[in-house]
JSON list of C-alpha atoms in Angstrom, two decimals:
[
{"chain": "A", "resi": 20, "resn": "MET", "atom": "CA", "xyz": [137.83, -79.25, -137.10]},
{"chain": "A", "resi": 21, "resn": "ASP", "atom": "CA", "xyz": [139.16, -75.79, -136.44]},
{"chain": "A", "resi": 22, "resn": "ALA", "atom": "CA", "xyz": [136.17, -73.49, -135.95]},
{"chain": "A", "resi": 23, "resn": "GLU", "atom": "CA", "xyz": [138.23, -70.48, -137.01]},
{"chain": "A", "resi": 24, "resn": "ARG", "atom": "CA", "xyz": [139.29, -71.97, -140.34]},
{"chain": "A", "resi": 25, "resn": "GLU", "atom": "CA", "xyz": [138.40, -69.76, -143.30]},
{"chain": "A", "resi": 26, "resn": "THR", "atom": "CA", "xyz": [135.75, -71.28, -145.52]},
{"chain": "A", "resi": 27, "resn": "GLU", "atom": "CA", "xyz": [134.11, -70.32, -148.79]},
{"chain": "A", "resi": 28, "resn": "GLU", "atom": "CA", "xyz": [130.72, -71.26, -150.22]},
{"chain": "A", "resi": 29, "resn": "LEU", "atom": "CA", "xyz": [129.68, -72.77, -153.51]},
{"chain": "A", "resi": 30, "resn": "TYR", "atom": "CA", "xyz": [126.20, -74.05, -154.38]},
{"chain": "A", "resi": 31, "resn": "LEU", "atom": "CA", "xyz": [126.22, -77.27, -156.41]},
{"chain": "A", "resi": 32, "resn": "ALA", "atom": "CA", "xyz": [123.26, -78.68, -158.33]},
{"chain": "A", "resi": 33, "resn": "GLY", "atom": "CA", "xyz": [123.32, -82.18, -159.78]},
{"chain": "A", "resi": 34, "resn": "GLY", "atom": "CA", "xyz": [119.79, -83.52, -159.79]},
{"chain": "A", "resi": 35, "resn": "CYS", "atom": "CA", "xyz": [118.05, -84.77, -156.65]},
{"chain": "A", "resi": 36, "resn": "LEU", "atom": "CA", "xyz": [119.73, -83.07, -153.73]},
{"chain": "A", "resi": 37, "resn": "TRP", "atom": "CA", "xyz": [119.64, -86.12, -151.46]},
{"chain": "A", "resi": 38, "resn": "GLY", "atom": "CA", "xyz": [122.37, -87.91, -153.39]},
{"chain": "A", "resi": 39, "resn": "VAL", "atom": "CA", "xyz": [124.31, -84.75, -154.18]},
{"chain": "A", "resi": 40, "resn": "GLN", "atom": "CA", "xyz": [124.47, -83.84, -150.49]},
{"chain": "A", "resi": 41, "resn": "ALA", "atom": "CA", "xyz": [125.44, -87.39, -149.50]},
{"chain": "A", "resi": 42, "resn": "PHE", "atom": "CA", "xyz": [128.30, -87.38, -152.02]},
{"chain": "A", "resi": 43, "resn": "VAL", "atom": "CA", "xyz": [129.52, -83.80, -151.51]},
{"chain": "A", "resi": 44, "resn": "SER", "atom": "CA", "xyz": [129.58, -84.19, -147.73]},
{"chain": "A", "resi": 45, "resn": "THR", "atom": "CA", "xyz": [132.32, -86.82, -148.08]},
{"chain": "A", "resi": 46, "resn": "LEU", "atom": "CA", "xyz": [134.67, -84.77, -150.27]},
{"chain": "A", "resi": 47, "resn": "PRO", "atom": "CA", "xyz": [138.11, -83.67, -149.10]},
{"chain": "A", "resi": 48, "resn": "GLY", "atom": "CA", "xyz": [138.05, -80.05, -147.95]},
{"chain": "A", "resi": 49, "resn": "VAL", "atom": "CA", "xyz": [134.27, -79.83, -147.58]},
{"chain": "A", "resi": 50, "resn": "THR", "atom": "CA", "xyz": [133.49, -78.62, -144.06]},
{"chain": "A", "resi": 51, "resn": "SER", "atom": "CA", "xyz": [129.68, -78.64, -144.18]},
{"chain": "A", "resi": 52, "resn": "THR", "atom": "CA", "xyz": [126.72, -79.06, -146.50]},
{"chain": "A", "resi": 53, "resn": "GLU", "atom": "CA", "xyz": [123.09, -78.00, -146.47]},
{"chain": "A", "resi": 54, "resn": "ALA", "atom": "CA", "xyz": [120.26, -79.01, -148.79]},
{"chain": "A", "resi": 55, "resn": "GLY", "atom": "CA", "xyz": [118.45, -76.10, -150.37]},
{"chain": "A", "resi": 56, "resn": "ARG", "atom": "CA", "xyz": [117.05, -74.27, -153.36]},
{"chain": "A", "resi": 57, "resn": "ALA", "atom": "CA", "xyz": [118.93, -71.74, -155.45]},
{"chain": "A", "resi": 58, "resn": "ASN", "atom": "CA", "xyz": [117.75, -68.90, -157.63]},
{"chain": "A", "resi": 59, "resn": "GLY", "atom": "CA", "xyz": [114.01, -69.30, -157.26]},
{"chain": "A", "resi": 60, "resn": "ALA", "atom": "CA", "xyz": [111.75, -66.27, -157.34]},
{"chain": "A", "resi": 61, "resn": "GLY", "atom": "CA", "xyz": [110.49, -66.68, -153.77]},
{"chain": "A", "resi": 62, "resn": "GLY", "atom": "CA", "xyz": [111.97, -66.76, -150.33]},
{"chain": "A", "resi": 63, "resn": "THR", "atom": "CA", "xyz": [109.92, -69.58, -148.83]},
{"chain": "A", "resi": 64, "resn": "LEU", "atom": "CA", "xyz": [109.32, -73.27, -149.33]},
{"chain": "A", "resi": 65, "resn": "ASP", "atom": "CA", "xyz": [105.58, -72.71, -149.70]},
{"chain": "A", "resi": 66, "resn": "GLY", "atom": "CA", "xyz": [103.72, -72.20, -152.94]},
{"chain": "A", "resi": 67, "resn": "ASP", "atom": "CA", "xyz": [104.07, -73.30, -156.52]},
{"chain": "A", "resi": 68, "resn": "TYR", "atom": "CA", "xyz": [107.36, -74.07, -158.24]},
{"chain": "A", "resi": 69, "resn": "ASP", "atom": "CA", "xyz": [109.16, -70.74, -158.73]},
{"chain": "A", "resi": 70, "resn": "GLY", "atom": "CA", "xyz": [112.11, -71.63, -160.96]},
{"chain": "A", "resi": 71, "resn": "TYR", "atom": "CA", "xyz": [114.50, -72.84, -158.26]},
{"chain": "A", "resi": 72, "resn": "VAL", "atom": "CA", "xyz": [117.10, -75.55, -158.70]},
{"chain": "A", "resi": 73, "resn": "GLU", "atom": "CA", "xyz": [117.72, -78.16, -156.01]},
{"chain": "A", "resi": 74, "resn": "CYS", "atom": "CA", "xyz": [121.24, -77.58, -154.73]},
{"chain": "A", "resi": 75, "resn": "VAL", "atom": "CA", "xyz": [123.70, -78.24, -151.95]},
{"chain": "A", "resi": 76, "resn": "ARG", "atom": "CA", "xyz": [125.20, -75.29, -150.11]},
{"chain": "A", "resi": 77, "resn": "THR", "atom": "CA", "xyz": [128.80, -76.40, -149.85]},
{"chain": "A", "resi": 78, "resn": "ARG", "atom": "CA", "xyz": [131.22, -74.80, -147.41]},
{"chain": "A", "resi": 79, "resn": "PHE", "atom": "CA", "xyz": [134.81, -75.69, -148.14]},
{"chain": "A", "resi": 80, "resn": "ASP", "atom": "CA", "xyz": [138.32, -74.97, -146.92]},
{"chain": "A", "resi": 81, "resn": "PRO", "atom": "CA", "xyz": [140.17, -73.30, -149.84]},
{"chain": "A", "resi": 82, "resn": "SER", "atom": "CA", "xyz": [143.51, -74.46, -148.43]},
{"chain": "A", "resi": 83, "resn": "VAL", "atom": "CA", "xyz": [142.38, -78.07, -148.98]},
{"chain": "A", "resi": 84, "resn": "THR", "atom": "CA", "xyz": [140.19, -77.96, -152.08]},
{"chain": "A", "resi": 85, "resn": "SER", "atom": "CA", "xyz": [139.24, -75.53, -154.82]},
{"chain": "A", "resi": 86, "resn": "VAL", "atom": "CA", "xyz": [136.38, -74.55, -157.08]},
{"chain": "A", "resi": 87, "resn": "GLU", "atom": "CA", "xyz": [138.03, -76.55, -159.86]},
{"chain": "A", "resi": 88, "resn": "ARG", "atom": "CA", "xyz": [138.31, -79.69, -157.72]},
{"chain": "A", "resi": 89, "resn": "LEU", "atom": "CA", "xyz": [134.71, -79.35, -156.58]},
{"chain": "A", "resi": 90, "resn": "MET", "atom": "CA", "xyz": [133.67, -78.99, -160.22]},
{"chain": "A", "resi": 91, "resn": "GLY", "atom": "CA", "xyz": [135.62, -82.13, -161.05]},
{"chain": "A", "resi": 92, "resn": "HIS", "atom": "CA", "xyz": [133.83, -83.99, -158.26]},
{"chain": "A", "resi": 93, "resn": "LEU", "atom": "CA", "xyz": [130.46, -82.68, -159.46]},
{"chain": "A", "resi": 94, "resn": "PHE", "atom": "CA", "xyz": [131.26, -84.11, -162.89]},
{"chain": "A", "resi": 95, "resn": "GLU", "atom": "CA", "xyz": [131.73, -87.53, -161.25]},
{"chain": "A", "resi": 96, "resn": "ILE", "atom": "CA", "xyz": [128.01, -87.61, -160.40]},
{"chain": "A", "resi": 97, "resn": "ILE", "atom": "CA", "xyz": [126.25, -85.75, -163.22]},
{"chain": "A", "resi": 98, "resn": "ASP", "atom": "CA", "xyz": [125.48, -86.16, -166.87]},
{"chain": "A", "resi": 99, "resn": "PRO", "atom": "CA", "xyz": [126.70, -82.72, -168.01]},
{"chain": "A", "resi": 100, "resn": "TYR", "atom": "CA", "xyz": [124.85, -82.98, -171.34]},
{"chain": "A", "resi": 101, "resn": "SER", "atom": "CA", "xyz": [121.40, -83.62, -169.88]},
{"chain": "A", "resi": 102, "resn": "VAL", "atom": "CA", "xyz": [118.96, -80.70, -169.76]},
{"chain": "A", "resi": 103, "resn": "ASN", "atom": "CA", "xyz": [116.66, -80.64, -166.72]},
{"chain": "A", "resi": 104, "resn": "ALA", "atom": "CA", "xyz": [117.19, -84.29, -165.83]},
{"chain": "A", "resi": 105, "resn": "GLN", "atom": "CA", "xyz": [119.57, -86.49, -163.88]},
{"chain": "A", "resi": 106, "resn": "GLY", "atom": "CA", "xyz": [118.85, -90.20, -163.68]},
{"chain": "A", "resi": 107, "resn": "PRO", "atom": "CA", "xyz": [115.12, -90.77, -163.14]},
{"chain": "A", "resi": 108, "resn": "ASP", "atom": "CA", "xyz": [114.60, -87.22, -161.86]},
{"chain": "A", "resi": 109, "resn": "VAL", "atom": "CA", "xyz": [113.14, -84.99, -164.58]},
{"chain": "A", "resi": 110, "resn": "GLY", "atom": "CA", "xyz": [112.16, -81.35, -164.37]},
{"chain": "A", "resi": 111, "resn": "GLU", "atom": "CA", "xyz": [113.67, -77.88, -164.32]},
{"chain": "A", "resi": 112, "resn": "LYS", "atom": "CA", "xyz": [114.48, -78.15, -160.61]},
{"chain": "A", "resi": 113, "resn": "TYR", "atom": "CA", "xyz": [116.84, -81.07, -161.42]},
{"chain": "A", "resi": 114, "resn": "ARG", "atom": "CA", "xyz": [119.07, -79.11, -163.80]},
{"chain": "A", "resi": 115, "resn": "THR", "atom": "CA", "xyz": [122.80, -79.02, -163.14]},
{"chain": "A", "resi": 116, "resn": "GLY", "atom": "CA", "xyz": [124.67, -75.94, -162.09]},
{"chain": "A", "resi": 117, "resn": "VAL", "atom": "CA", "xyz": [127.17, -74.07, -159.99]},
{"chain": "A", "resi": 118, "resn": "TYR", "atom": "CA", "xyz": [126.14, -70.91, -158.19]},
{"chain": "A", "resi": 119, "resn": "SER", "atom": "CA", "xyz": [128.05, -68.44, -156.03]},
{"chain": "A", "resi": 120, "resn": "ALA", "atom": "CA", "xyz": [127.89, -64.92, -154.70]},
{"chain": "A", "resi": 121, "resn": "ASP", "atom": "CA", "xyz": [131.63, -64.66, -155.39]},
{"chain": "A", "resi": 122, "resn": "PRO", "atom": "CA", "xyz": [132.38, -63.58, -159.00]},
{"chain": "A", "resi": 123, "resn": "ALA", "atom": "CA", "xyz": [135.83, -65.21, -158.76]},
{"chain": "A", "resi": 124, "resn": "HIS", "atom": "CA", "xyz": [134.20, -68.59, -158.10]},
{"chain": "A", "resi": 125, "resn": "LEU", "atom": "CA", "xyz": [132.04, -68.18, -161.20]},
{"chain": "A", "resi": 126, "resn": "ALA", "atom": "CA", "xyz": [135.02, -67.20, -163.35]},
{"chain": "A", "resi": 127, "resn": "ARG", "atom": "CA", "xyz": [136.93, -70.27, -162.17]},
{"chain": "A", "resi": 128, "resn": "ALA", "atom": "CA", "xyz": [133.92, -72.53, -162.81]},
{"chain": "A", "resi": 129, "resn": "ARG", "atom": "CA", "xyz": [133.53, -71.12, -166.33]},
{"chain": "A", "resi": 130, "resn": "ALA", "atom": "CA", "xyz": [137.25, -71.62, -166.98]},
{"chain": "A", "resi": 131, "resn": "PHE", "atom": "CA", "xyz": [136.92, -75.24, -165.81]},
{"chain": "A", "resi": 132, "resn": "LEU", "atom": "CA", "xyz": [134.10, -75.84, -168.29]},
{"chain": "A", "resi": 133, "resn": "SER", "atom": "CA", "xyz": [135.86, -74.01, -171.15]},
{"chain": "A", "resi": 134, "resn": "ALA", "atom": "CA", "xyz": [139.00, -76.09, -170.70]},
{"chain": "A", "resi": 135, "resn": "ARG", "atom": "CA", "xyz": [137.15, -79.36, -171.28]},
{"chain": "A", "resi": 136, "resn": "ASP", "atom": "CA", "xyz": [137.24, -81.01, -174.70]},
{"chain": "A", "resi": 137, "resn": "ASP", "atom": "CA", "xyz": [133.45, -81.36, -174.59]},
{"chain": "A", "resi": 138, "resn": "ALA", "atom": "CA", "xyz": [132.76, -77.76, -173.52]},
{"chain": "A", "resi": 139, "resn": "ASP", "atom": "CA", "xyz": [130.48, -77.10, -176.48]},
{"chain": "A", "resi": 140, "resn": "ARG", "atom": "CA", "xyz": [128.10, -79.88, -175.35]},
{"chain": "A", "resi": 141, "resn": "ILE", "atom": "CA", "xyz": [127.97, -79.07, -171.61]},
{"chain": "A", "resi": 142, "resn": "VAL", "atom": "CA", "xyz": [124.68, -77.62, -170.29]},
{"chain": "A", "resi": 143, "resn": "VAL", "atom": "CA", "xyz": [125.79, -77.00, -166.68]},
{"chain": "A", "resi": 144, "resn": "GLU", "atom": "CA", "xyz": [124.69, -73.54, -165.51]},
{"chain": "A", "resi": 145, "resn": "VAL", "atom": "CA", "xyz": [127.25, -71.21, -163.96]},
{"chain": "A", "resi": 146, "resn": "LEU", "atom": "CA", "xyz": [125.33, -68.29, -162.51]},
{"chain": "A", "resi": 147, "resn": "PRO", "atom": "CA", "xyz": [125.46, -65.77, -159.68]},
{"chain": "A", "resi": 148, "resn": "LEU", "atom": "CA", "xyz": [123.54, -66.85, -156.60]},
{"chain": "A", "resi": 149, "resn": "VAL", "atom": "CA", "xyz": [120.63, -64.43, -156.32]},
{"chain": "A", "resi": 150, "resn": "ASN", "atom": "CA", "xyz": [118.44, -66.36, -153.89]},
{"chain": "A", "resi": 151, "resn": "TYR", "atom": "CA", "xyz": [118.85, -69.31, -151.56]},
{"chain": "A", "resi": 152, "resn": "VAL", "atom": "CA", "xyz": [116.28, -71.05, -149.38]},
{"chain": "A", "resi": 153, "resn": "ARG", "atom": "CA", "xyz": [117.26, -73.85, -147.00]},
{"chain": "A", "resi": 154, "resn": "SER", "atom": "CA", "xyz": [115.25, -77.00, -147.66]},
{"chain": "A", "resi": 155, "resn": "ALA", "atom": "CA", "xyz": [112.95, -78.41, -144.99]},
{"chain": "A", "resi": 156, "resn": "GLU", "atom": "CA", "xyz": [114.56, -80.46, -142.24]},
{"chain": "A", "resi": 157, "resn": "GLU", "atom": "CA", "xyz": [113.20, -83.68, -143.77]},
{"chain": "A", "resi": 158, "resn": "HIS", "atom": "CA", "xyz": [115.59, -83.17, -146.72]},
{"chain": "A", "resi": 159, "resn": "GLN", "atom": "CA", "xyz": [118.73, -82.45, -144.68]},
{"chain": "A", "resi": 160, "resn": "ASP", "atom": "CA", "xyz": [121.15, -85.42, -144.79]},
{"chain": "A", "resi": 161, "resn": "ARG", "atom": "CA", "xyz": [118.22, -87.49, -146.02]},
{"chain": "A", "resi": 162, "resn": "LEU", "atom": "CA", "xyz": [120.12, -90.58, -147.15]},
{"chain": "A", "resi": 163, "resn": "ALA", "atom": "CA", "xyz": [122.08, -90.74, -143.91]},
{"chain": "A", "resi": 164, "resn": "ARG", "atom": "CA", "xyz": [118.83, -90.75, -141.92]},
{"chain": "A", "resi": 165, "resn": "PHE", "atom": "CA", "xyz": [116.74, -92.90, -144.28]},
{"chain": "A", "resi": 166, "resn": "PRO", "atom": "CA", "xyz": [119.07, -95.39, -145.91]},
{"chain": "A", "resi": 167, "resn": "ASP", "atom": "CA", "xyz": [116.30, -97.13, -147.84]},
{"chain": "A", "resi": 168, "resn": "ASP", "atom": "CA", "xyz": [115.20, -94.00, -149.72]},
{"chain": "A", "resi": 169, "resn": "SER", "atom": "CA", "xyz": [115.93, -94.02, -153.42]},
{"chain": "A", "resi": 170, "resn": "CYS", "atom": "CA", "xyz": [118.83, -92.20, -155.01]},
{"chain": "A", "resi": 171, "resn": "HIS", "atom": "CA", "xyz": [119.96, -91.84, -158.59]},
{"chain": "A", "resi": 172, "resn": "LEU", "atom": "CA", "xyz": [123.59, -92.34, -157.50]},
{"chain": "A", "resi": 173, "resn": "PRO", "atom": "CA", "xyz": [124.92, -95.83, -156.80]},
{"chain": "A", "resi": 174, "resn": "ASP", "atom": "CA", "xyz": [126.36, -96.65, -153.38]},
{"chain": "A", "resi": 175, "resn": "GLU", "atom": "CA", "xyz": [129.89, -97.05, -154.74]},
{"chain": "A", "resi": 176, "resn": "VAL", "atom": "CA", "xyz": [129.79, -93.43, -155.93]},
{"chain": "A", "resi": 177, "resn": "LEU", "atom": "CA", "xyz": [128.19, -92.11, -152.74]},
{"chain": "A", "resi": 178, "resn": "THR", "atom": "CA", "xyz": [130.88, -93.76, -150.63]},
{"chain": "A", "resi": 179, "resn": "LYS", "atom": "CA", "xyz": [133.91, -93.18, -152.83]},
{"chain": "A", "resi": 180, "resn": "TYR", "atom": "CA", "xyz": [135.43, -90.62, -150.44]},
{"chain": "A", "resi": 181, "resn": "LEU", "atom": "CA", "xyz": [133.80, -91.76, -147.20]},
{"chain": "A", "resi": 182, "resn": "ASP", "atom": "CA", "xyz": [136.96, -93.14, -145.65]},
{"chain": "A", "resi": 183, "resn": "ARG", "atom": "CA", "xyz": [138.23, -89.62, -144.95]},
{"chain": "A", "resi": 184, "resn": "PRO", "atom": "CA", "xyz": [138.43, -89.23, -141.15]},
{"chain": "A", "resi": 185, "resn": "ASP", "atom": "CA", "xyz": [137.55, -85.52, -141.40]},
{"chain": "A", "resi": 186, "resn": "SER", "atom": "CA", "xyz": [134.52, -86.12, -143.64]},
{"chain": "A", "resi": 187, "resn": "PRO", "atom": "CA", "xyz": [131.52, -84.08, -142.45]},
{"chain": "A", "resi": 188, "resn": "ALA", "atom": "CA", "xyz": [129.43, -87.19, -143.11]},
{"chain": "A", "resi": 189, "resn": "VAL", "atom": "CA", "xyz": [131.54, -89.08, -140.58]},
{"chain": "A", "resi": 190, "resn": "ILE", "atom": "CA", "xyz": [131.83, -86.24, -138.09]},
{"chain": "A", "resi": 191, "resn": "ARG", "atom": "CA", "xyz": [128.04, -85.73, -137.97]},
{"chain": "A", "resi": 192, "resn": "SER", "atom": "CA", "xyz": [127.66, -89.13, -136.42]},
{"chain": "A", "resi": 193, "resn": "GLU", "atom": "CA", "xyz": [130.15, -90.01, -133.72]},
{"chain": "A", "resi": 194, "resn": "ARG", "atom": "CA", "xyz": [128.68, -93.52, -133.73]},
{"chain": "A", "resi": 195, "resn": "VAL", "atom": "CA", "xyz": [129.94, -94.22, -137.24]},
{"chain": "A", "resi": 196, "resn": "ASP", "atom": "CA", "xyz": [132.74, -96.72, -137.52]},
{"chain": "A", "resi": 197, "resn": "ALA", "atom": "CA", "xyz": [133.79, -96.89, -141.19]},
{"chain": "A", "resi": 198, "resn": "ARG", "atom": "CA", "xyz": [134.62, -100.60, -140.83]},
{"chain": "A", "resi": 199, "resn": "SER", "atom": "CA", "xyz": [131.19, -101.52, -139.50]},
{"chain": "A", "resi": 200, "resn": "HIS", "atom": "CA", "xyz": [129.31, -99.08, -141.76]},
{"chain": "A", "resi": 201, "resn": "PRO", "atom": "CA", "xyz": [131.02, -99.28, -145.16]},
{"chain": "A", "resi": 202, "resn": "THR", "atom": "CA", "xyz": [128.40, -97.24, -146.95]},
{"chain": "A", "resi": 203, "resn": "ILE", "atom": "CA", "xyz": [126.85, -93.85, -146.41]},
{"chain": "A", "resi": 204, "resn": "ARG", "atom": "CA", "xyz": [123.48, -95.58, -146.33]},
{"chain": "A", "resi": 205, "resn": "GLY", "atom": "CA", "xyz": [124.69, -97.13, -143.05]},
{"chain": "A", "resi": 206, "resn": "ILE", "atom": "CA", "xyz": [125.31, -93.82, -141.30]},
{"chain": "A", "resi": 207, "resn": "GLU", "atom": "CA", "xyz": [122.92, -93.40, -138.41]}
]
């Protein structure tokens, strides 16, 4: 990848961040991902729950993908009508949302939602990013490192875009051969 390529950031929440990060890291145009917490009241991982949402910091190349495409991909893995729950994961931290420090990103995300026929039923947050805390190392690329851990997303969804040769999920592990490791759960 070209280190000088311009990238933008969007923070995507779709339930448990392990599966969201595994999926998002394979998307066309995504250059890197990081598991974290958005819009909590605190700036650390310590202490009681502070209102944060589990999210994936998503860096992307705007010449390859867009906010609208990333929103479309997010909708492949979420139930956009579910409040504070995705799959078996229940609680405020598992709500769905899109967050950004760029007002243009938020406007485009809102336009994406408004254009849908089911817009009146969608409960996906679109809010300015006011706080972000990187998750502990044990949560970074969790499913790639611990393939037997549970995930609310099925393997066929997690691996839908894995065949991309420029996928950050593939690049992170030079030992990955897509033919010998057909699923993201096989990435070492």
